[in-house]
PDB file of C-alpha atoms in Angstrom:
ATOM      1  CA  MET A  25     -11.907 -23.216 -16.581  1.00  0.00           C
ATOM      2  CA  VAL A  26      -7.913 -24.670 -16.278  1.00  0.00           C
ATOM      3  CA  SER A  27      -6.650 -21.543 -17.881  1.00  0.00           C
ATOM      4  CA  SER A  28      -8.800 -19.780 -14.907  1.00  0.00           C
ATOM      5  CA  ALA A  29      -7.107 -21.786 -12.391  1.00  0.00           C
ATOM      6  CA  LEU A  30      -3.540 -21.197 -13.516  1.00  0.00           C
ATOM      7  CA  LEU A  31      -4.368 -17.863 -12.830  1.00  0.00           C
ATOM      8  CA  ARG A  32      -5.435 -17.951  -9.497  1.00  0.00           C
ATOM      9  CA  LEU A  33      -2.353 -20.272  -8.782  1.00  0.00           C
ATOM     10  CA  HIS A  34       0.200 -17.269 -10.063  1.00  0.00           C
ATOM     11  CA  LEU A  35      -1.977 -15.147  -8.477  1.00  0.00           C
ATOM     12  CA  SER A  36      -1.756 -17.209  -5.171  1.00  0.00           C
ATOM     13  CA  ILE A  37       2.172 -17.217  -5.451  1.00  0.00           C
ATOM     14  CA  LEU A  38       2.554 -13.405  -6.083  1.00  0.00           C
ATOM     15  CA  ILE A  39       0.454 -13.241  -2.822  1.00  0.00           C
ATOM     16  CA  ALA A  40       2.606 -15.882  -0.945  1.00  0.00           C
ATOM     17  CA  GLY A  41       5.614 -13.831  -2.084  1.00  0.00           C
ATOM     18  CA  PHE A  42       4.330 -10.766  -0.716  1.00  0.00           C
ATOM     19  CA  THR A  43       4.411 -12.243   3.171  1.00  0.00           C
ATOM     20  CA  GLY A  44       8.131 -11.716   3.072  1.00  0.00           C
ATOM     21  CA  ILE A  45       7.665  -8.183   2.106  1.00  0.00           C
ATOM     22  CA  LEU A  46       5.077  -7.176   4.201  1.00  0.00           C
ATOM     23  CA  GLY A  47       7.230  -8.793   7.113  1.00  0.00           C
ATOM     24  CA  LYS A  48       9.938  -6.124   6.266  1.00  0.00           C
ATOM     25  CA  LEU A  49       7.464  -3.422   5.792  1.00  0.00           C
ATOM     26  CA  ILE A  50       6.331  -3.940   9.350  1.00  0.00           C
ATOM     27  CA  GLU A  51       8.584  -2.198  12.275  1.00  0.00           C
ATOM     28  CA  LEU A  52       7.532  -4.549  14.964  1.00  0.00           C
ATOM     29  CA  ASP A  53       9.849  -7.668  15.628  1.00  0.00           C
ATOM     30  CA  SER A  54       9.705 -10.917  14.862  1.00  0.00           C
ATOM     31  CA  PHE A  55       8.386 -12.057  17.886  1.00  0.00           C
ATOM     32  CA  VAL A  56       5.766  -9.562  17.965  1.00  0.00           C
ATOM     33  CA  LEU A  57       4.905  -9.329  14.668  1.00  0.00           C
ATOM     34  CA  SER A  58       3.992 -13.325  14.124  1.00  0.00           C
ATOM     35  CA  GLY A  59       2.124 -13.057  17.666  1.00  0.00           C
ATOM     36  CA  TYR A  60      -0.420 -10.691  15.711  1.00  0.00           C
ATOM     37  CA  ARG A  61      -0.294 -12.280  12.807  1.00  0.00           C
ATOM     38  CA  SER A  62      -1.570 -15.451  14.521  1.00  0.00           C
ATOM     39  CA  ILE A  63      -4.340 -13.706  16.552  1.00  0.00           C
ATOM     40  CA  PHE A  64      -5.617 -11.846  13.610  1.00  0.00           C
ATOM     41  CA  THR A  65      -5.782 -14.865  11.687  1.00  0.00           C
ATOM     42  CA  ALA A  66      -7.550 -17.071  14.063  1.00  0.00           C
ATOM     43  CA  ALA A  67     -10.250 -14.087  14.868  1.00  0.00           C
ATOM     44  CA  MET A  68     -11.064 -13.460  10.992  1.00  0.00           C
ATOM     45  CA  PHE A  69     -10.694 -16.789   9.945  1.00  0.00           C
ATOM     46  CA  PHE A  70     -13.362 -18.077  13.006  1.00  0.00           C
ATOM     47  CA  CYS A  71     -15.651 -15.080  11.973  1.00  0.00           C
ATOM     48  CA  PHE A  72     -15.691 -16.694   8.750  1.00  0.00           C
ATOM     49  CA  LEU A  73     -16.165 -20.456   9.020  1.00  0.00           C
ATOM     50  CA  LEU A  74     -18.874 -19.061  11.431  1.00  0.00           C
ATOM     51  CA  ILE A  75     -20.291 -17.042   9.189  1.00  0.00           C
ATOM     52  CA  THR A  76     -20.019 -19.550   6.328  1.00  0.00           C
ATOM     53  CA  LYS A  77     -21.392 -22.614   8.491  1.00  0.00           C
ATOM     54  CA  ASN A  78     -18.397 -24.342   7.878  1.00  0.00           C
ATOM     55  CA  LEU A  79     -17.288 -24.553  11.240  1.00  0.00           C
ATOM     56  CA  ILE A  80     -16.517 -28.285  12.368  1.00  0.00           C
ATOM     57  CA  LYS A  81     -15.311 -29.422  15.794  1.00  0.00           C
ATOM     58  CA  ILE A  82     -12.590 -31.855  15.740  1.00  0.00           C
ATOM     59  CA  PRO A  83     -12.254 -34.720  18.727  1.00  0.00           C
ATOM     60  CA  ALA A  84     -10.592 -33.630  22.342  1.00  0.00           C
ATOM     61  CA  LYS A  85      -8.200 -36.488  22.413  1.00  0.00           C
ATOM     62  CA  ASN A  86      -6.045 -34.821  19.376  1.00  0.00           C
ATOM     63  CA  TYR A  87      -6.353 -30.430  20.226  1.00  0.00           C
ATOM     64  CA  VAL A  88      -2.915 -31.161  22.011  1.00  0.00           C
ATOM     65  CA  LYS A  89      -0.993 -32.261  19.112  1.00  0.00           C
ATOM     66  CA  ILE A  90      -3.107 -29.559  16.541  1.00  0.00           C
ATOM     67  CA  ILE A  91      -2.413 -27.098  18.888  1.00  0.00           C
ATOM     68  CA  ALA A  92       1.878 -28.139  19.294  1.00  0.00           C
ATOM     69  CA  LEU A  93       1.676 -27.997  15.228  1.00  0.00           C
ATOM     70  CA  GLY A  94      -0.064 -24.758  15.538  1.00  0.00           C
ATOM     71  CA  THR A  95       3.017 -23.492  17.857  1.00  0.00           C
ATOM     72  CA  LEU A  96       5.374 -25.165  15.596  1.00  0.00           C
ATOM     73  CA  LEU A  97       4.267 -22.629  13.036  1.00  0.00           C
ATOM     74  CA  GLY A  98       3.860 -19.878  15.407  1.00  0.00           C
ATOM     75  CA  ILE A  99       7.722 -20.401  16.022  1.00  0.00           C
ATOM     76  CA  HIS A 100       8.737 -21.019  12.263  1.00  0.00           C
ATOM     77  CA  TRP A 101       7.209 -17.420  11.676  1.00  0.00           C
ATOM     78  CA  ILE A 102       9.457 -15.624  14.382  1.00  0.00           C
ATOM     79  CA  PHE A 103      12.378 -17.130  12.892  1.00  0.00           C
ATOM     80  CA  PHE A 104      11.684 -16.192   9.177  1.00  0.00           C
ATOM     81  CA  TYR A 105      10.780 -12.804  10.034  1.00  0.00           C
ATOM     82  CA  GLY A 106      13.440 -12.433  12.478  1.00  0.00           C
ATOM     83  CA  SER A 107      15.947 -13.644   8.717  1.00  0.00           C
ATOM     84  CA  ILE A 108      14.281 -10.959   7.089  1.00  0.00           C
ATOM     85  CA  LYS A 109      15.090  -8.639  10.414  1.00  0.00           C
ATOM     86  CA  PHE A 110      18.605  -9.059  10.464  1.00  0.00           C
ATOM     87  CA  ALA A 111      19.277  -9.900   6.575  1.00  0.00           C
ATOM     88  CA  ASN A 112      16.596  -8.758   4.007  1.00  0.00           C
ATOM     89  CA  VAL A 113      13.912 -10.695   2.218  1.00  0.00           C
ATOM     90  CA  SER A 114      16.288 -12.034  -0.766  1.00  0.00           C
ATOM     91  CA  ILE A 115      17.756 -13.619   1.735  1.00  0.00           C
ATOM     92  CA  ALA A 116      14.978 -14.918   3.870  1.00  0.00           C
ATOM     93  CA  VAL A 117      13.303 -16.553   1.485  1.00  0.00           C
ATOM     94  CA  ILE A 118      16.451 -18.316  -0.384  1.00  0.00           C
ATOM     95  CA  CYS A 119      17.030 -19.624   2.790  1.00  0.00           C
ATOM     96  CA  LEU A 120      13.921 -20.904   3.249  1.00  0.00           C
ATOM     97  CA  SER A 121      13.865 -22.626  -0.167  1.00  0.00           C
ATOM     98  CA  SER A 122      16.233 -25.051   2.056  1.00  0.00           C
ATOM     99  CA  MET A 123      13.454 -26.583   3.001  1.00  0.00           C
ATOM    100  CA  GLY A 124      14.103 -29.265   0.690  1.00  0.00           C
ATOM    101  CA  PHE A 125      16.851 -30.661   1.700  1.00  0.00           C
ATOM    102  CA  PHE A 126      15.699 -30.783   5.434  1.00  0.00           C
ATOM    103  CA  THR A 127      12.626 -32.553   4.055  1.00  0.00           C
ATOM    104  CA  SER A 128      14.786 -35.270   2.378  1.00  0.00           C
ATOM    105  CA  LEU A 129      16.271 -36.142   5.781  1.00  0.00           C
ATOM    106  CA  LEU A 130      13.358 -35.620   8.159  1.00  0.00           C
ATOM    107  CA  GLU A 131      10.554 -37.314   5.827  1.00  0.00           C
ATOM    108  CA  PRO A 132      12.110 -40.691   5.921  1.00  0.00           C
ATOM    109  CA  LEU A 133      12.099 -40.361   9.768  1.00  0.00           C
ATOM    110  CA  LEU A 134       9.150 -39.027  10.579  1.00  0.00           C
ATOM    111  CA  LEU A 135       7.235 -40.473   8.003  1.00  0.00           C
ATOM    112  CA  LYS A 136       8.952 -44.069   7.879  1.00  0.00           C
ATOM    113  CA  ARG A 137       9.639 -43.885   4.177  1.00  0.00           C
ATOM    114  CA  LYS A 138      12.845 -44.664   2.449  1.00  0.00           C
ATOM    115  CA  LEU A 139      15.228 -42.346   2.044  1.00  0.00           C
ATOM    116  CA  GLN A 140      16.156 -40.918  -1.216  1.00  0.00           C
ATOM    117  CA  ILE A 141      19.397 -40.216  -2.309  1.00  0.00           C
ATOM    118  CA  LYS A 142      18.676 -38.574  -5.109  1.00  0.00           C
ATOM    119  CA  GLU A 143      16.704 -35.549  -3.310  1.00  0.00           C
ATOM    120  CA  ILE A 144      19.416 -35.513  -1.020  1.00  0.00           C
ATOM    121  CA  ILE A 145      21.945 -34.867  -3.518  1.00  0.00           C
ATOM    122  CA  TYR A 146      19.691 -32.245  -5.692  1.00  0.00           C
ATOM    123  CA  SER A 147      19.119 -30.608  -2.182  1.00  0.00           C
ATOM    124  CA  LEU A 148      22.909 -30.195  -1.418  1.00  0.00           C
ATOM    125  CA  ILE A 149      23.198 -28.154  -4.820  1.00  0.00           C
ATOM    126  CA  SER A 150      20.734 -25.803  -3.062  1.00  0.00           C
ATOM    127  CA  ILE A 151      22.764 -25.586   0.324  1.00  0.00           C
ATOM    128  CA  LEU A 152      26.315 -25.021  -1.867  1.00  0.00           C
ATOM    129  CA  GLY A 153      24.418 -22.403  -2.886  1.00  0.00           C
ATOM    130  CA  ILE A 154      23.277 -20.742   0.322  1.00  0.00           C
ATOM    131  CA  LEU A 155      26.958 -21.437   1.266  1.00  0.00           C
ATOM    132  CA  PHE A 156      28.261 -18.961  -1.328  1.00  0.00           C
ATOM    133  CA  ILE A 157      25.768 -16.216  -0.153  1.00  0.00           C
ATOM    134  CA  PHE A 158      26.551 -17.009   3.361  1.00  0.00           C
ATOM    135  CA  LYS A 159      30.115 -15.586   2.686  1.00  0.00           C
ATOM    136  CA  PHE A 160      29.590 -12.748   0.503  1.00  0.00           C
ATOM    137  CA  ASP A 161      28.547 -10.289   3.303  1.00  0.00           C
ATOM    138  CA  SER A 162      29.058 -11.127   6.766  1.00  0.00           C
ATOM    139  CA  GLN A 163      26.366  -8.864   8.201  1.00  0.00           C
ATOM    140  CA  TYR A 164      23.822 -10.955   7.082  1.00  0.00           C
ATOM    141  CA  ARG A 165      25.494 -14.323   8.594  1.00  0.00           C
ATOM    142  CA  LEU A 166      23.175 -13.965  11.801  1.00  0.00           C
ATOM    143  CA  GLY A 167      20.023 -13.833   9.030  1.00  0.00           C
ATOM    144  CA  ILE A 168      21.056 -16.768   6.997  1.00  0.00           C
ATOM    145  CA  ILE A 169      21.470 -19.414  10.100  1.00  0.00           C
ATOM    146  CA  ILE A 170      18.282 -17.627  11.773  1.00  0.00           C
ATOM    147  CA  GLY A 171      16.574 -18.604   7.906  1.00  0.00           C
ATOM    148  CA  PHE A 172      18.229 -22.096   8.157  1.00  0.00           C
ATOM    149  CA  ILE A 173      16.549 -22.685  11.640  1.00  0.00           C
ATOM    150  CA  SER A 174      12.896 -21.017   9.962  1.00  0.00           C
ATOM    151  CA  ALA A 175      13.582 -23.744   6.919  1.00  0.00           C
ATOM    152  CA  PHE A 176      14.372 -26.866   9.292  1.00  0.00           C
ATOM    153  CA  LEU A 177      10.958 -25.877  11.741  1.00  0.00           C
ATOM    154  CA  ALA A 178       8.890 -24.881   8.137  1.00  0.00           C
ATOM    155  CA  SER A 179      10.199 -28.490   7.068  1.00  0.00           C
ATOM    156  CA  THR A 180       9.324 -30.425  10.224  1.00  0.00           C
ATOM    157  CA  TYR A 181       5.354 -28.545  10.394  1.00  0.00           C
ATOM    158  CA  THR A 182       4.953 -29.484   6.967  1.00  0.00           C
ATOM    159  CA  ILE A 183       5.823 -33.289   7.349  1.00  0.00           C
ATOM    160  CA  LEU A 184       3.682 -33.490  10.319  1.00  0.00           C
ATOM    161  CA  ASN A 185       1.201 -31.697   9.094  1.00  0.00           C
ATOM    162  CA  LYS A 186       0.417 -34.303   6.369  1.00  0.00           C
ATOM    163  CA  LYS A 187      -0.557 -36.755   9.386  1.00  0.00           C
ATOM    164  CA  PHE A 188      -3.764 -34.503   9.976  1.00  0.00           C
ATOM    165  CA  VAL A 189      -4.588 -32.863   6.672  1.00  0.00           C
ATOM    166  CA  ILE A 190      -5.807 -36.587   5.572  1.00  0.00           C
ATOM    167  CA  ASN A 191      -8.403 -36.780   8.098  1.00  0.00           C
ATOM    168  CA  TYR A 192      -9.595 -33.544   8.729  1.00  0.00           C
ATOM    169  CA  ASP A 193     -10.877 -30.873   6.754  1.00  0.00           C
ATOM    170  CA  VAL A 194      -8.374 -28.221   5.674  1.00  0.00           C
ATOM    171  CA  LYS A 195      -9.671 -25.072   6.908  1.00  0.00           C
ATOM    172  CA  THR A 196     -10.631 -26.483   9.871  1.00  0.00           C
ATOM    173  CA  LEU A 197      -7.288 -27.557  10.855  1.00  0.00           C
ATOM    174  CA  LEU A 198      -5.853 -24.447  10.124  1.00  0.00           C
ATOM    175  CA  LEU A 199      -8.253 -22.663  12.506  1.00  0.00           C
ATOM    176  CA  TYR A 200      -7.204 -25.058  15.459  1.00  0.00           C
ATOM    177  CA  GLU A 201      -3.556 -24.794  14.119  1.00  0.00           C
ATOM    178  CA  MET A 202      -3.810 -20.659  14.542  1.00  0.00           C
ATOM    179  CA  LEU A 203      -5.513 -20.977  17.948  1.00  0.00           C
ATOM    180  CA  GLY A 204      -2.835 -22.699  19.052  1.00  0.00           C
ATOM    181  CA  SER A 205      -0.100 -20.640  17.590  1.00  0.00           C
ATOM    182  CA  SER A 206      -2.559 -17.592  19.594  1.00  0.00           C
ATOM    183  CA  ILE A 207      -2.336 -19.352  22.616  1.00  0.00           C
ATOM    184  CA  PHE A 208       1.437 -19.915  22.731  1.00  0.00           C
ATOM    185  CA  PHE A 209       1.983 -16.292  21.880  1.00  0.00           C
ATOM    186  CA  ILE A 210      -0.503 -14.831  24.365  1.00  0.00           C
ATOM    187  CA  PHE A 211       1.172 -17.129  27.260  1.00  0.00           C
ATOM    188  CA  CYS A 212       4.561 -16.256  26.565  1.00  0.00           C
ATOM    189  CA  THR A 213       4.209 -12.345  25.870  1.00  0.00           C
ATOM    190  CA  PRO A 214       4.069 -11.403  29.625  1.00  0.00           C
ATOM    191  CA  PHE A 215       7.550 -13.211  29.496  1.00  0.00           C
ATOM    192  CA  TYR A 216       8.914 -11.082  26.734  1.00  0.00           C
ATOM    193  CA  VAL A 217       7.277  -7.748  27.856  1.00  0.00           C
ATOM    194  CA  SER A 218       9.004  -8.845  31.292  1.00  0.00           C
ATOM    195  CA  ILE A 219      12.276  -8.846  29.398  1.00  0.00           C
ATOM    196  CA  PHE A 220      11.473  -6.066  27.015  1.00  0.00           C
ATOM    197  CA  SER A 221       9.066  -3.610  27.702  1.00  0.00           C
ATOM    198  CA  PHE A 222       5.120  -2.665  26.988  1.00  0.00           C
ATOM    199  CA  ASP A 223       5.896  -1.021  24.134  1.00  0.00           C
ATOM    200  CA  LYS A 224       7.746  -2.857  22.446  1.00  0.00           C
ATOM    201  CA  ILE A 225       4.576  -4.348  21.381  1.00  0.00           C
ATOM    202  CA  ILE A 226       2.496  -1.388  20.415  1.00  0.00           C
ATOM    203  CA  GLY A 227       2.946  -0.695  16.814  1.00  0.00           C
ATOM    204  CA  THR A 228       2.039   2.025  14.414  1.00  0.00           C
ATOM    205  CA  SER A 229      -1.149   2.794  12.360  1.00  0.00           C
ATOM    206  CA  SER A 230       0.786   1.268   9.514  1.00  0.00           C
ATOM    207  CA  ASP A 231       1.951  -1.571  11.009  1.00  0.00           C
ATOM    208  CA  TYR A 232      -1.775  -2.982  11.965  1.00  0.00           C
ATOM    209  CA  ILE A 233      -2.840  -2.001   8.038  1.00  0.00           C
ATOM    210  CA  TYR A 234      -0.144  -4.338   7.045  1.00  0.00           C
ATOM    211  CA  LEU A 235      -0.965  -6.789   9.673  1.00  0.00           C
ATOM    212  CA  LEU A 236      -4.298  -6.622   8.400  1.00  0.00           C
ATOM    213  CA  LEU A 237      -3.114  -7.284   4.778  1.00  0.00           C
ATOM    214  CA  LEU A 238      -0.912 -10.057   6.138  1.00  0.00           C
ATOM    215  CA  SER A 239      -3.600 -12.001   7.667  1.00  0.00           C
ATOM    216  CA  SER A 240      -6.702 -11.353   5.678  1.00  0.00           C
ATOM    217  CA  VAL A 241      -4.871 -11.936   1.953  1.00  0.00           C
ATOM    218  CA  CYS A 242      -1.557 -13.348   2.933  1.00  0.00           C
ATOM    219  CA  THR A 243      -2.617 -16.213   5.395  1.00  0.00           C
ATOM    220  CA  ILE A 244      -6.723 -16.534   4.722  1.00  0.00           C
ATOM    221  CA  GLY A 245      -7.013 -15.541   1.184  1.00  0.00           C
ATOM    222  CA  LEU A 246      -3.612 -17.141  -0.078  1.00  0.00           C
ATOM    223  CA  TYR A 247      -5.499 -20.559   1.826  1.00  0.00           C
ATOM    224  CA  LEU A 248      -8.713 -20.296   0.231  1.00  0.00           C
ATOM    225  CA  LEU A 249      -7.210 -19.161  -3.278  1.00  0.00           C
ATOM    226  CA  GLN A 250      -5.264 -22.886  -2.820  1.00  0.00           C
ATOM    227  CA  ILE A 251      -7.705 -24.744  -2.060  1.00  0.00           C
ATOM    228  CA  SER A 252      -9.585 -23.439  -5.211  1.00  0.00           C
ATOM    229  CA  VAL A 253      -7.090 -24.400  -7.646  1.00  0.00           C
ATOM    230  CA  VAL A 254      -6.355 -27.700  -6.075  1.00  0.00           C
ATOM    231  CA  LYS A 255      -9.799 -28.837  -6.801  1.00  0.00           C
ATOM    232  CA  VAL A 256      -8.985 -27.608 -11.102  1.00  0.00           C
ATOM    233  CA  ILE A 257      -4.929 -28.184 -11.114  1.00  0.00           C
ATOM    234  CA  SER A 258      -3.317 -31.385  -9.754  1.00  0.00           C
ATOM    235  CA  ALA A 259      -1.749 -31.075  -5.740  1.00  0.00           C
ATOM    236  CA  PHE A 260       1.552 -32.012  -8.178  1.00  0.00           C
ATOM    237  CA  THR A 261       1.617 -29.289 -10.343  1.00  0.00           C
ATOM    238  CA  VAL A 262       0.476 -26.604  -7.337  1.00  0.00           C
ATOM    239  CA  ASN A 263       3.430 -27.485  -5.709  1.00  0.00           C
ATOM    240  CA  LEU A 264       5.889 -27.608  -8.638  1.00  0.00           C
ATOM    241  CA  SER A 265       4.393 -23.726  -9.340  1.00  0.00           C
ATOM    242  CA  TYR A 266       5.208 -22.810  -5.760  1.00  0.00           C
ATOM    243  CA  ASN A 267       8.908 -23.561  -6.362  1.00  0.00           C
ATOM    244  CA  LEU A 268       8.774 -20.017  -8.092  1.00  0.00           C
ATOM    245  CA  GLU A 269       7.553 -18.439  -5.254  1.00  0.00           C
ATOM    246  CA  PRO A 270      11.743 -17.524  -3.902  1.00  0.00           C
ATOM    247  CA  ILE A 271      11.625 -15.381  -7.480  1.00  0.00           C
ATOM    248  CA  TYR A 272       8.921 -13.890  -7.032  1.00  0.00           C
ATOM    249  CA  SER A 273       9.804 -12.711  -3.615  1.00  0.00           C
ATOM    250  CA  ILE A 274      13.397 -11.451  -4.575  1.00  0.00           C
ATOM    251  CA  ILE A 275      11.953 -10.102  -7.856  1.00  0.00           C
ATOM    252  CA  LEU A 276       9.467  -7.632  -5.256  1.00  0.00           C
ATOM    253  CA  ALA A 277      11.722  -7.056  -2.959  1.00  0.00           C
ATOM    254  CA  MET A 278      13.998  -5.926  -5.907  1.00  0.00           C
ATOM    255  CA  ILE A 279      11.321  -3.738  -6.856  1.00  0.00           C
ATOM    256  CA  ILE A 280      10.384  -2.011  -3.466  1.00  0.00           C
ATOM    257  CA  PHE A 281      13.477  -2.216  -1.417  1.00  0.00           C
ATOM    258  CA  LYS A 282      16.117  -1.978  -4.378  1.00  0.00           C
ATOM    259  CA  GLU A 283      17.759  -5.312  -2.464  1.00  0.00           C
ATOM    260  CA  GLY A 284      19.681  -5.801  -5.657  1.00  0.00           C
ATOM    261  CA  GLN A 285      22.060  -2.773  -5.049  1.00  0.00           C
ATOM    262  CA  GLU A 286      23.256  -4.993  -1.790  1.00  0.00           C
ATOM    263  CA  LEU A 287      23.717  -7.966  -3.542  1.00  0.00           C
ATOM    264  CA  ASN A 288      27.207  -8.944  -5.506  1.00  0.00           C
ATOM    265  CA  PHE A 289      28.488 -11.755  -7.832  1.00  0.00           C
ATOM    266  CA  SER A 290      28.781 -14.123  -4.934  1.00  0.00           C
ATOM    267  CA  PHE A 291      25.254 -13.984  -4.292  1.00  0.00           C
ATOM    268  CA  TYR A 292      23.936 -14.505  -7.853  1.00  0.00           C
ATOM    269  CA  ILE A 293      26.391 -17.379  -7.924  1.00  0.00           C
ATOM    270  CA  GLY A 294      24.180 -18.952  -5.220  1.00  0.00           C
ATOM    271  CA  LEU A 295      20.964 -18.083  -6.796  1.00  0.00           C
ATOM    272  CA  ILE A 296      21.812 -19.358  -9.847  1.00  0.00           C
ATOM    273  CA  LEU A 297      22.560 -22.572  -7.822  1.00  0.00           C
ATOM    274  CA  ILE A 298      19.635 -22.881  -5.684  1.00  0.00           C
ATOM    275  CA  ILE A 299      17.724 -22.620  -9.193  1.00  0.00           C
ATOM    276  CA  LEU A 300      19.592 -25.550 -10.946  1.00  0.00           C
ATOM    277  CA  SER A 301      18.329 -27.592  -7.612  1.00  0.00           C
ATOM    278  CA  VAL A 302      14.647 -26.271  -7.880  1.00  0.00           C
ATOM    279  CA  ALA A 303      14.860 -27.629 -11.573  1.00  0.00           C
ATOM    280  CA  LEU A 304      16.386 -31.033 -11.175  1.00  0.00           C
ATOM    281  CA  GLN A 305      14.038 -31.521  -8.556  1.00  0.00           C
ATOM    282  CA  THR A 306      11.121 -30.652 -10.874  1.00  0.00           C
ATOM    283  CA  ILE A 307      12.396 -32.490 -13.445  1.00  0.00           C
ATOM    284  CA  SER A 308      12.604 -35.720 -10.999  1.00  0.00           C
ATOM    285  CA  SER A 309       9.301 -35.331  -9.841  1.00  0.00           C
ATOM    286  CA  ILE A 310       7.978 -34.818 -13.243  1.00  0.00           C
ATOM    287  CA  LYS A 311       9.748 -38.299 -14.485  1.00  0.00           C
ATOM    288  CA  LYS A 312       8.204 -40.098 -11.319  1.00  0.00           C
TER     289      LYS A 312
END
C-alpha cells in the first residue's frame, strides 16, 4: 500500500511539473489563462463535489476571507504564467523556488512564530542562485522579476491558507477559493477588454483543450491525488518530495521546448546553488 502511495506521490509531482508546460503551450496571455483556469476549475469541481455528495457549506462570516484567498491565488497564477511568457518554464519554476526565502520571513510575521535564522541562511543560498541566473541573459530579467513576485504571492497564500485548512474540509475550501478567484477575474474582465480588445480573450481550440487539462488533471486531479497520498504517507514526506517539482519541470521543458539550448553556464551554477539550498533545508527538516 505504501509503495502504491509513493508511486501516486511521484505521479502527482510529475503532474505538478506539467502545470508550467501547459502554461507555455497555451497562447493566451497570463491574465486570460489564469481566469479560464479559475472558472473551469470552479465549475468542474462544483459538479464533482455535487455528484459525490461532498458539497459542504462554509459559514457566511468567512466568505470574504476565503474569497480574498482565492483572489490572491488567482493573482499568483497571473504572475507565474507571466514569468513563463516573458522568460521560459525553467526560469519561472526556479523563481518559484524562492518561496522558501519569503516563507522564512513572512511566517513569523503572519503566524507569530519565532524567526528561524537557519532557514533564512539556506534560503539566501537559493536567492544567490537566482541572482546567477538573473545575470546570464538580460532578455529574461523581466520574467525573473515577475517570477519573484509570483513566489512572494504564493508564499503569502500558503501561509494564510494554513489558518483555514485546520477548520474546514480541504476540498470544500478549494472550491470556495476557486469561486473567489473566478469572481475576481469576471469582475476584472470588462476593464481588461476596455484596455486591450475582446479578441484577446478568445483562444484557439488547442488552447481550450490545454485549459481543460490544466483545470481537470493539473488542478483538481492533482489536488485529489495529493489528498489520497497524505492518507498513507506523512505530510512531511510529501512536502520534502515536492522539492523535486522544479527539477521535473526543467527536465520536461528541456525535452519538450529544447530550453537547454537557451541556457548557459551561469544558469547551471545558479541551479546547483538552488538544489544545494533545497538539500540543506531537507536535511535540516529530517533532523528536526
